[in-house]
Amino acid sequence: MEVGGGVIETWLRKHRLLYTGATEHPLILSIRDGTIDFSSFKRWLGQDYIFVRAFVPFSASVLLKACKESDNSSDMEVILGGMASLNDEIAWFKKEAPKWGVELSTIVPQKVNQDYCRFLESLMSPEVEYTVAITAFWVIEAVYQEGFALCLKDDSKTPPELKEACQRWGNDGFGQYCRSLQNIANRHLGKAPPDVVARAEVALLQVLELEVEFWNMSQGKT
Ligand SMILES: Cc1ncc(CN)c(N)n1
């Protein structure tokens, strides 16, 4: 099924406010408007490096679930492609941090980041169904894609030194990857029993709340 009339689109309509709270967070809007306080960007950079490192084993667990539970072998290829770009992401953080005077080896994860990483760990349990895990995986990637894509629009005033960061998640290729993940999640949600669908919706909401808190934390507001 193509992205369009699936369970995810229903949820995006139902939870629109929370979704846009994550994708159009004031920190993202301040990048787009060119009014960002660079100390927020630096805080985000250090904390997100830690998050991305925790996201790698979670991605591996989603890949493992896809291999065991999916009826479609292309799921594995899409997730594997995402893992390859995580490798580039880690290299990018390591290259970017010294430009901003951020020493990655000394970064201490803040509470929100710890909570988020613990949440990812909870989803890695073999008891968590693939449908639930792939839904969470999709939304984690999608909120970054949508948010950073906003900062690349023609009328945006994104500072030149932040363009590369926005390009990393806001580019069209990453957008296509997110749509592929959305299609996979929709396909599995469409045939999952109601209790699994309900758990996937809860996971989606937890991700959105954590994403908003992650941006707040980056602004020094938690
Ligand atoms: C907090 C957060 N959420 C999502 C992404 C995109 N992988 C990220 N790097 N960091």
GROMACS .gro file of C-alpha atoms and ligand atoms in nm:
model
  232
    1MET     CA    1   0.000   0.000   0.000
    2GLU     CA    2   0.124   0.350  -0.083
    3VAL     CA    3   0.144   0.628   0.177
    4GLY     CA    4  -0.207   0.775   0.180
    5GLY     CA    5  -0.499   0.614   0.355
    6GLY     CA    6  -0.335   0.390   0.611
    7VAL     CA    7  -0.342   0.369   0.989
    8ILE     CA    8  -0.050   0.613   1.014
    9GLU     CA    9  -0.234   0.886   0.821
   10THR     CA   10  -0.532   0.842   1.056
   11TRP     CA   11  -0.300   0.880   1.355
   12LEU     CA   12  -0.127   1.183   1.205
   13ARG     CA   13  -0.466   1.353   1.173
   14LYS     CA   14  -0.570   1.248   1.523
   15HIS     CA   15  -0.243   1.356   1.687
   16ARG     CA   16  -0.169   1.653   1.458
   17LEU     CA   17  -0.094   1.899   1.739
   18LEU     CA   18   0.160   1.674   1.904
   19TYR     CA   19   0.315   1.584   1.568
   20THR     CA   20   0.362   1.946   1.466
   21GLY     CA   21   0.485   2.017   1.820
   22ALA     CA   22   0.778   1.793   1.730
   23THR     CA   23   0.829   1.889   1.363
   24GLU     CA   24   0.769   2.262   1.410
   25HIS     CA   25   0.926   2.300   1.751
   26PRO     CA   26   1.039   2.656   1.833
   27LEU     CA   27   1.402   2.544   1.805
   28ILE     CA   28   1.346   2.418   1.449
   29LEU     CA   29   1.155   2.736   1.364
   30SER     CA   30   1.441   2.945   1.504
   31ILE     CA   31   1.682   2.765   1.268
   32ARG     CA   32   1.446   2.832   0.978
   33ASP     CA   33   1.405   3.198   1.075
   34GLY     CA   34   1.778   3.249   1.136
   35THR     CA   35   1.719   3.356   1.498
   36ILE     CA   36   1.867   3.046   1.661
   37ASP     CA   37   2.079   3.080   1.971
   38PHE     CA   38   2.391   2.884   1.871
   39SER     CA   39   2.437   2.755   2.226
   40SER     CA   40   2.115   2.554   2.170
   41PHE     CA   41   2.259   2.408   1.852
   42LYS     CA   42   2.578   2.312   2.035
   43ARG     CA   43   2.383   2.147   2.317
   44TRP     CA   44   2.172   1.962   2.061
   45LEU     CA   45   2.483   1.849   1.870
   46GLY     CA   46   2.645   1.687   2.174
   47GLN     CA   47   2.326   1.526   2.302
   48ASP     CA   48   2.215   1.402   1.960
   49TYR     CA   49   2.550   1.232   1.906
   50ILE     CA   50   2.480   1.023   2.217
   51PHE     CA   51   2.125   0.959   2.099
   52VAL     CA   52   2.238   0.846   1.751
   53ARG     CA   53   2.483   0.601   1.907
   54ALA     CA   54   2.194   0.451   2.107
   55PHE     CA   55   1.978   0.450   1.795
   56VAL     CA   56   2.220   0.212   1.618
   57PRO     CA   57   2.150  -0.097   1.835
   58PHE     CA   58   1.778  -0.012   1.824
   59SER     CA   59   1.797  -0.008   1.442
   60ALA     CA   60   1.977  -0.342   1.452
   61SER     CA   61   1.695  -0.484   1.667
   62VAL     CA   62   1.437  -0.359   1.416
   63LEU     CA   63   1.638  -0.521   1.137
   64LEU     CA   64   1.646  -0.849   1.330
   65LYS     CA   65   1.270  -0.835   1.385
   66ALA     CA   66   1.217  -0.760   1.013
   67CYS     CA   67   1.421  -1.068   0.920
   68LYS     CA   68   1.225  -1.287   1.160
   69GLU     CA   69   0.875  -1.145   1.133
   70SER     CA   70   0.829  -0.972   0.798
   71ASP     CA   71   0.671  -1.140   0.497
   72ASN     CA   72   0.847  -0.900   0.260
   73SER     CA   73   1.222  -0.916   0.204
   74SER     CA   74   1.241  -0.551   0.093
   75ASP     CA   75   1.174  -0.439   0.455
   76MET     CA   76   1.521  -0.562   0.541
   77GLU     CA   77   1.680  -0.369   0.256
   78VAL     CA   78   1.508  -0.042   0.352
   79ILE     CA   79   1.616  -0.074   0.717
   80LEU     CA   80   1.968  -0.173   0.616
   81GLY     CA   81   1.989   0.142   0.399
   82GLY     CA   82   1.891   0.346   0.703
   83MET     CA   83   2.162   0.182   0.910
   84ALA     CA   84   2.420   0.271   0.644
   85SER     CA   85   2.319   0.637   0.668
   86LEU     CA   86   2.356   0.616   1.048
   87ASN     CA   87   2.719   0.530   0.990
   88ASP     CA   88   2.753   0.857   0.794
   89GLU     CA   89   2.562   1.042   1.066
   90ILE     CA   90   2.810   0.937   1.332
   91ALA     CA   91   3.102   1.043   1.111
   92TRP     CA   92   2.927   1.377   1.051
   93PHE     CA   93   2.886   1.445   1.426
   94LYS     CA   94   3.255   1.371   1.478
   95LYS     CA   95   3.353   1.609   1.197
   96GLU     CA   96   3.107   1.881   1.300
   97ALA     CA   97   3.169   1.890   1.677
   98PRO     CA   98   3.524   2.039   1.669
   99LYS     CA   99   3.396   2.325   1.447
  100TRP     CA  100   3.169   2.427   1.736
  101GLY     CA  101   3.418   2.356   2.014
  102VAL     CA  102   3.209   2.058   2.131
  103GLU     CA  103   3.415   1.776   2.285
  104LEU     CA  104   3.201   1.466   2.220
  105SER     CA  105   3.394   1.237   2.456
  106THR     CA  106   3.301   1.454   2.756
  107ILE     CA  107   2.928   1.493   2.686
  108VAL     CA  108   2.710   1.372   2.972
  109PRO     CA  109   2.362   1.260   2.860
  110GLN     CA  110   2.091   1.480   3.008
  111LYS     CA  111   1.787   1.325   3.175
  112VAL     CA  112   1.558   1.355   2.871
  113ASN     CA  113   1.822   1.189   2.656
  114GLN     CA  114   1.863   0.910   2.913
  115ASP     CA  115   1.484   0.862   2.916
  116TYR     CA  116   1.476   0.848   2.536
  117CYS     CA  117   1.765   0.598   2.519
  118ARG     CA  118   1.596   0.383   2.787
  119PHE     CA  119   1.275   0.392   2.581
  120LEU     CA  120   1.469   0.268   2.276
  121GLU     CA  121   1.614  -0.012   2.490
  122SER     CA  122   1.266  -0.114   2.602
  123LEU     CA  123   1.162  -0.146   2.235
  124MET     CA  124   1.460  -0.373   2.170
  125SER     CA  125   1.307  -0.651   2.380
  126PRO     CA  126   1.219  -0.960   2.171
  127GLU     CA  127   0.869  -0.936   2.320
  128VAL     CA  128   0.802  -0.611   2.138
  129GLU     CA  129   0.639  -0.691   1.804
  130TYR     CA  130   0.799  -0.582   1.477
  131THR     CA  131   0.487  -0.374   1.398
  132VAL     CA  132   0.537  -0.168   1.715
  133ALA     CA  133   0.913  -0.130   1.665
  134ILE     CA  134   0.890  -0.030   1.297
  135THR     CA  135   0.621   0.229   1.380
  136ALA     CA  136   0.851   0.387   1.639
  137PHE     CA  137   1.146   0.364   1.399
  138TRP     CA  138   0.952   0.539   1.123
  139VAL     CA  139   0.831   0.827   1.342
  140ILE     CA  140   1.175   0.887   1.495
  141GLU     CA  141   1.318   0.934   1.145
  142ALA     CA  142   1.014   1.118   1.006
  143VAL     CA  143   1.007   1.398   1.265
  144TYR     CA  144   1.367   1.488   1.188
  145GLN     CA  145   1.303   1.470   0.814
  146GLU     CA  146   0.999   1.699   0.828
  147GLY     CA  147   1.153   1.940   1.075
  148PHE     CA  148   1.482   1.988   0.895
  149ALA     CA  149   1.313   1.998   0.553
  150LEU     CA  150   1.129   2.310   0.676
  151CYS     CA  151   1.468   2.478   0.721
  152LEU     CA  152   1.560   2.412   0.357
  153LYS     CA  153   1.255   2.573   0.198
  154ASP     CA  154   1.319   2.862  -0.043
  155ASP     CA  155   1.187   3.126   0.198
  156SER     CA  156   1.389   2.998   0.496
  157LYS     CA  157   1.665   3.210   0.652
  158THR     CA  158   1.868   2.919   0.787
  159PRO     CA  159   2.219   3.035   0.885
  160PRO     CA  160   2.476   2.900   0.634
  161GLU     CA  161   2.668   2.716   0.907
  162LEU     CA  162   2.356   2.507   0.985
  163LYS     CA  163   2.262   2.423   0.625
  164GLU     CA  164   2.464   2.101   0.623
  165ALA     CA  165   2.287   1.972   0.935
  166CYS     CA  166   1.948   2.052   0.779
  167GLN     CA  167   2.051   1.889   0.453
  168ARG     CA  168   2.146   1.568   0.637
  169TRP     CA  169   1.788   1.494   0.744
  170GLY     CA  170   1.587   1.730   0.526
  171ASN     CA  171   1.707   1.605   0.188
  172ASP     CA  172   1.473   1.436  -0.061
  173GLY     CA  173   1.651   1.100  -0.042
  174PHE     CA  174   1.592   1.088   0.333
  175GLY     CA  175   1.232   1.190   0.264
  176GLN     CA  176   1.192   0.895   0.027
  177TYR     CA  177   1.345   0.663   0.287
  178CYS     CA  178   1.091   0.789   0.547
  179ARG     CA  179   0.805   0.727   0.303
  180SER     CA  180   0.931   0.372   0.251
  181LEU     CA  181   0.935   0.320   0.628
  182GLN     CA  182   0.584   0.465   0.650
  183ASN     CA  183   0.462   0.222   0.384
  184ILE     CA  184   0.619  -0.070   0.571
  185ALA     CA  185   0.464   0.039   0.902
  186ASN     CA  186   0.124   0.089   0.737
  187ARG     CA  187   0.136  -0.254   0.574
  188HIS     CA  188   0.205  -0.425   0.908
  189LEU     CA  189  -0.042  -0.212   1.104
  190GLY     CA  190  -0.309  -0.296   0.847
  191LYS     CA  191  -0.297  -0.664   0.933
  192ALA     CA  192  -0.198  -0.654   1.303
  193PRO     CA  193  -0.441  -0.750   1.584
  194PRO     CA  194  -0.601  -0.458   1.772
  195ASP     CA  195  -0.384  -0.491   2.084
  196VAL     CA  196  -0.066  -0.463   1.875
  197VAL     CA  197  -0.206  -0.161   1.685
  198ALA     CA  198  -0.289   0.000   2.020
  199ARG     CA  199   0.066  -0.057   2.147
  200ALA     CA  200   0.208   0.091   1.825
  201GLU     CA  201  -0.004   0.403   1.874
  202VAL     CA  202   0.122   0.438   2.231
  203ALA     CA  203   0.481   0.404   2.105
  204LEU     CA  204   0.416   0.672   1.843
  205LEU     CA  205   0.287   0.910   2.111
  206GLN     CA  206   0.582   0.835   2.339
  207VAL     CA  207   0.825   0.916   2.055
  208LEU     CA  208   0.651   1.245   1.979
  209GLU     CA  209   0.656   1.349   2.346
  210LEU     CA  210   1.023   1.256   2.378
  211GLU     CA  211   1.111   1.445   2.058
  212VAL     CA  212   0.945   1.763   2.192
  213GLU     CA  213   1.131   1.720   2.523
  214PHE     CA  214   1.457   1.660   2.337
  215TRP     CA  215   1.422   1.995   2.158
  216ASN     CA  216   1.323   2.165   2.486
  217MET     CA  217   1.633   2.016   2.649
  218SER     CA  218   1.848   2.148   2.364
  219GLN     CA  219   1.709   2.495   2.433
  220GLY     CA  220   1.813   2.452   2.798
  221LYS     CA  221   1.448   2.441   2.907
  222THR     CA  222   1.463   2.115   3.108
  223LIG     C1  223   1.643   1.290   1.892
  223LIG     C2  224   1.656   1.239   1.753
  223LIG     N1  225   1.547   1.195   1.686
  223LIG     C3  226   1.563   1.148   1.558
  223LIG     C4  227   1.682   1.145   1.494
  223LIG     C5  228   1.695   1.095   1.355
  223LIG     N2  229   1.768   0.974   1.347
  223LIG     C6  230   1.791   1.191   1.567
  223LIG     N3  231   1.916   1.194   1.515
  223LIG     N4  232   1.779   1.240   1.697
   0.00000   0.00000   0.00000
